[in-house]
Short mmCIF file of C-alpha atoms in Angstrom, two decimals:
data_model
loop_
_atom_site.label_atom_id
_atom_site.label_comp_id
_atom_site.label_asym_id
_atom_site.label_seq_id
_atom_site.Cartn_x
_atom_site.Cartn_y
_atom_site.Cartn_z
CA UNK A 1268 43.81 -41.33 23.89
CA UNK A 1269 42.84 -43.96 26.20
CA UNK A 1270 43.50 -44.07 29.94
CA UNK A 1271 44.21 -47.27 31.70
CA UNK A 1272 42.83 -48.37 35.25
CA UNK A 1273 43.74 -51.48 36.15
CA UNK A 1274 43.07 -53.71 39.20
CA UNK A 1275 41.52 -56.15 41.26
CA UNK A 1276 38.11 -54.11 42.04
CA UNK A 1277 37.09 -56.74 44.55
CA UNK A 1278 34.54 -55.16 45.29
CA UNK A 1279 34.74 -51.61 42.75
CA UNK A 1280 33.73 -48.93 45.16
CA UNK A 1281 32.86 -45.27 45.06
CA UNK A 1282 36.49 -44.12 45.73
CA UNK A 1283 37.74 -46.11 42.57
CA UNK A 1284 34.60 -44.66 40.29
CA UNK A 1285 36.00 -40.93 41.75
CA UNK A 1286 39.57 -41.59 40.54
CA UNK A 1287 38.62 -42.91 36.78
CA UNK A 1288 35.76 -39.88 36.46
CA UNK A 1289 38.30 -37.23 37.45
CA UNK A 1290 40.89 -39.48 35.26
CA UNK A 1291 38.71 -38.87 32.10
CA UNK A 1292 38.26 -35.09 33.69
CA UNK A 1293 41.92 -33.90 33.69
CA UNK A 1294 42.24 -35.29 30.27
CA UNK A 1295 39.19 -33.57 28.68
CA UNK A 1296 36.44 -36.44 28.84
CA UNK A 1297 38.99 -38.87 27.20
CA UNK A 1298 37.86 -42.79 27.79
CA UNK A 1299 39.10 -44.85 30.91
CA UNK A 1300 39.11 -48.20 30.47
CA UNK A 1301 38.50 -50.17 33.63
CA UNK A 1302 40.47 -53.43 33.64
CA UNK A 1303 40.28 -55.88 35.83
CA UNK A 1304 42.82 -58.77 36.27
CA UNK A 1305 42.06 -62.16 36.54
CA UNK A 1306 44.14 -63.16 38.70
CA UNK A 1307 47.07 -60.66 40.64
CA UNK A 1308 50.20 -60.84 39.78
CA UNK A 1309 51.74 -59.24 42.72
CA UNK A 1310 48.83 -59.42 45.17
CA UNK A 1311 47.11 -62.64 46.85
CA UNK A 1312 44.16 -63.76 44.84
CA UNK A 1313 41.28 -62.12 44.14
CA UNK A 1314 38.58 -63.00 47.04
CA UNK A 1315 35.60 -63.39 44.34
CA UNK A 1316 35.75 -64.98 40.56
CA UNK A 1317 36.73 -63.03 37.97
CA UNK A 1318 33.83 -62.73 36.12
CA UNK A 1319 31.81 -61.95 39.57
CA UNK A 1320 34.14 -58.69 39.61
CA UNK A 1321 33.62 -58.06 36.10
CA UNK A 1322 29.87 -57.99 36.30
CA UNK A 1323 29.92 -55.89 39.29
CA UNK A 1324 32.77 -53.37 37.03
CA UNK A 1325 29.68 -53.46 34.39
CA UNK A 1326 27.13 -53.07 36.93
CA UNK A 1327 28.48 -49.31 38.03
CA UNK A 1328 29.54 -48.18 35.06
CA UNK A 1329 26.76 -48.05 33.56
CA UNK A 1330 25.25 -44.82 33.92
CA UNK A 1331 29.09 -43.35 33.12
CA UNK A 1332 29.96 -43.23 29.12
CA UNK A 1333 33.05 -42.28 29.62
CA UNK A 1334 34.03 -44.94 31.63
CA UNK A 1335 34.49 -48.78 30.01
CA UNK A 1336 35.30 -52.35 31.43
CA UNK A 1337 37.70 -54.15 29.44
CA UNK A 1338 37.59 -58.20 29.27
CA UNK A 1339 41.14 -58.25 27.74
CA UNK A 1340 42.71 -59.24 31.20
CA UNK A 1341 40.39 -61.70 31.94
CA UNK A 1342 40.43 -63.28 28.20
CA UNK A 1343 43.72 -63.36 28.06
CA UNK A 1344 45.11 -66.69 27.89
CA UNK A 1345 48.57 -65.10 29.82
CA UNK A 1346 49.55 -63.97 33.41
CA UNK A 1347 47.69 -60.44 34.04
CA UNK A 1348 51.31 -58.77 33.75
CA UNK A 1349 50.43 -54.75 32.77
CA UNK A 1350 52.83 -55.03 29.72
CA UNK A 1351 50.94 -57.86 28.33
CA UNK A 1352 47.90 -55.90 28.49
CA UNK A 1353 49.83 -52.80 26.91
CA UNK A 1354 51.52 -54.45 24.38
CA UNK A 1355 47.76 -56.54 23.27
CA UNK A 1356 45.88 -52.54 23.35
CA UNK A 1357 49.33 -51.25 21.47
CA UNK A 1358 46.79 -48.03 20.66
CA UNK A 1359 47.79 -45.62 17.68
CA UNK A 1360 45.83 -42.71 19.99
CA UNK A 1361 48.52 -43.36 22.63
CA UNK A 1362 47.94 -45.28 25.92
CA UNK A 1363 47.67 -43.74 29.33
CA UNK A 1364 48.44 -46.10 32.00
CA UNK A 1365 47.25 -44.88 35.27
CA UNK A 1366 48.77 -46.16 38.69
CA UNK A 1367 48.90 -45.78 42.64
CA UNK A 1368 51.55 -44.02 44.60
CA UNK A 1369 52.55 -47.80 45.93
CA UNK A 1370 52.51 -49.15 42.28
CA UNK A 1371 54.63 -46.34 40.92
CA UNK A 1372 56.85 -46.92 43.96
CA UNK A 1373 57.38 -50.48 43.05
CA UNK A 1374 57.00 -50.13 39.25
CA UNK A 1375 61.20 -50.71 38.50
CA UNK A 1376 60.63 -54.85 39.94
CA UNK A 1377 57.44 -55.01 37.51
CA UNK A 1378 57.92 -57.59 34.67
CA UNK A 1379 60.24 -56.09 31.91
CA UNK A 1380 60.11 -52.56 33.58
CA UNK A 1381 62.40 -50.78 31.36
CA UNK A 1382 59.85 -51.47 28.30
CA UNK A 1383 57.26 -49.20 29.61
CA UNK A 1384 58.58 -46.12 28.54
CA UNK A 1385 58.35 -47.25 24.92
CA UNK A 1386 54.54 -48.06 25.17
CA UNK A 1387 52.81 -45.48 27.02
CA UNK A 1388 52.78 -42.39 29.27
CA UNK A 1389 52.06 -42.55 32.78
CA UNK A 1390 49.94 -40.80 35.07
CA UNK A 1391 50.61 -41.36 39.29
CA UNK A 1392 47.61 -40.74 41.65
CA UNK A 1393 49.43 -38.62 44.13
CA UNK A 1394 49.22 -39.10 47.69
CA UNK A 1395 50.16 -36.35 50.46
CA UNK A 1396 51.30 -38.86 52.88
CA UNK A 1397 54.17 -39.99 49.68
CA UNK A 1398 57.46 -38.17 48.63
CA UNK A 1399 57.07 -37.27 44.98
CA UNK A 1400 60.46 -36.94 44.86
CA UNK A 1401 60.71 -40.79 45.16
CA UNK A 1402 58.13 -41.84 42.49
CA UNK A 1403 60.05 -39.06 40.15
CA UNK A 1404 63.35 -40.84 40.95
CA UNK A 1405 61.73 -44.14 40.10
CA UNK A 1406 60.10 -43.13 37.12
CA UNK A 1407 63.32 -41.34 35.83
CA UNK A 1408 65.17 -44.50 35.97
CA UNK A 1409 63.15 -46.54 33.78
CA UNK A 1410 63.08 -43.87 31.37
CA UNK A 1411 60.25 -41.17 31.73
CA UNK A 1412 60.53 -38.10 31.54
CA UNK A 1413 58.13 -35.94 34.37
CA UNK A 1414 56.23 -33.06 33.37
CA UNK A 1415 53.52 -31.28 34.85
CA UNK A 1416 50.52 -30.55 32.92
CA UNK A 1417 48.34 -33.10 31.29
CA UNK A 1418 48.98 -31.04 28.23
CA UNK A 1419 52.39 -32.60 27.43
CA UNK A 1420 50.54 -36.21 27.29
CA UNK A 1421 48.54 -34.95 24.61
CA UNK A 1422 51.31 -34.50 22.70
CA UNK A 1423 53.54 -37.90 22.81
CA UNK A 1424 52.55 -41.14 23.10
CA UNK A 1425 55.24 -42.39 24.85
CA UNK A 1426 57.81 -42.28 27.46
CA UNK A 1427 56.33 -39.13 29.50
CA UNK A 1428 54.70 -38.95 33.79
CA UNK A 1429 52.81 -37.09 35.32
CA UNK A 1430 51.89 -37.03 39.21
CA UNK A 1431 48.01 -35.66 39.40
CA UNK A 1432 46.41 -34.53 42.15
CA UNK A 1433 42.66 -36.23 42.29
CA UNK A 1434 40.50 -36.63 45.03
CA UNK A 1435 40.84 -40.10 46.93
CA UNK A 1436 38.12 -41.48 49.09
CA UNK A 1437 38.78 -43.42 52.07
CA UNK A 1438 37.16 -46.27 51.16
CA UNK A 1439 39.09 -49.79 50.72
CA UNK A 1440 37.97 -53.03 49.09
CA UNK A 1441 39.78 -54.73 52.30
CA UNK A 1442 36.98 -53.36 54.06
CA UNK A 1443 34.22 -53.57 52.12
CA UNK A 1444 34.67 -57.14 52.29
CA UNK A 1445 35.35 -56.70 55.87
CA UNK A 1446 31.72 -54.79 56.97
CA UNK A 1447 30.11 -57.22 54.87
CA UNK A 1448 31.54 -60.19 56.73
CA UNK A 1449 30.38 -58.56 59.63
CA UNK A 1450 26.48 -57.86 58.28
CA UNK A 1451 27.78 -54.10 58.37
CA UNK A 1452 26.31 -51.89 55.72
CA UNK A 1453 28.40 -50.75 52.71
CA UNK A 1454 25.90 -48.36 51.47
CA UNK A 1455 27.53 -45.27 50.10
CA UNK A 1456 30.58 -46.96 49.87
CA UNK A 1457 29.76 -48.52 47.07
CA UNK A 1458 27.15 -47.96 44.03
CA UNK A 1459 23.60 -49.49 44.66
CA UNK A 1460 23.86 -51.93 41.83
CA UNK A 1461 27.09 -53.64 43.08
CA UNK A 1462 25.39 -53.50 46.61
CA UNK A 1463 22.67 -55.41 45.27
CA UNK A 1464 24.79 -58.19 43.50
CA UNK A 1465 26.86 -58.69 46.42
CA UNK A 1466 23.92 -58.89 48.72
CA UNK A 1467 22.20 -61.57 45.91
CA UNK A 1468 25.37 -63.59 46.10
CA UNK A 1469 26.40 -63.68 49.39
CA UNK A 1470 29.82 -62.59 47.92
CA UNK A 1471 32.06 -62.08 51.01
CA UNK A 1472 30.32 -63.78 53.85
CA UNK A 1473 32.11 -65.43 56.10
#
């Protein structure tokens, strides 16, 4: 079983580490694979490089063996669409693809949408302040069926969600890059090694 976390990690940050520790948690220590994208599909580019956001990915992991950094995003030679990725990994352990409560929300206008279902379960990062009953709608029109235990993914490969409860930080990127703009500190916010490479690099001054 592998887990998917996908993103733009610009910077990674403490609340992102939580989510993928607790990711490989619910699912018994399975991997997470930390991806990031070269360049958004569906958000404005990426502030830093890609490989900048890589190393820092590589940087914070390091100390964490169940969490990995995948280059396949980045050495793609495609768009970072999620079902390019999915399709490349096409994993005979079954592929967990792991995604916000705004993702999940607008998951039926992804690229080729209905195809999901056929390559991999899902697993929403619930939110109080978001109607479950929305993302289950959503979900249950592109295919998936919901269940409620992490148990059931186990089981299939394919075609099953889940919404999990794990503990979300209030900690943003968007603001990272923000204090550091403003010579405010980010300790704590972020590991010390990415600290240290953003500091080296001047990544995110103004």
């Amino acid at each position: 079983m592998n887990i998917l976390f996908g993103g733009s990690f610009d910077p990674v940050h403490n609340g992102h580490l939580r989510v993928a520790t607790e990711l490989s948690e619910l699912f018994d220590g399975a991997q997470v694979s930390l991806i990031p994208c070269r360049d958004p599909v569906h958000k404005p580019r990426a502030n830093i490089d890609a490989e900048s956001r890589y190393r820092m990915l590589v940087a914070a992991t390091e100390e964490s063996p169940s969490l990995v950094v995948s280059r396949i995003e980045l050495d793609a030679e495609s768009d970072s669409y999620t079902i390019n990725t999915l399709q490349a990994l096409n994993s005979n352990e079954g592929l967990i693809l792991a995604v916000g409560t705004d993702s999940a929300l607008n998951m039926p206008t992804w690229h080729h949408a209905e195809v999901y279902k056929d390559l991999c379960n899902v697993v929403v990062l619930e939110r109080p302040d978001y109607s479950n009953a929305q993302i289950e709608n959503n979900l249950k029109s592109l295919g998936f069926s919901i269940v409620s235990s992490p148990d059931a993914l186990r089981s299939a490969k394919t075609g099953l969600a889940l919404i999990a409860r794990v503990t979300q930080l209030q900690i943003s990127s968007s603001d990272i890059r923000q204090r550091v703009a403003e010579n405010k500190s980010i300790r704590y916010l972020v590991p010390d090694a990415v600290q240290g490479i953003i500091c080296d690099n001047d990544f995110y001054q103004i």
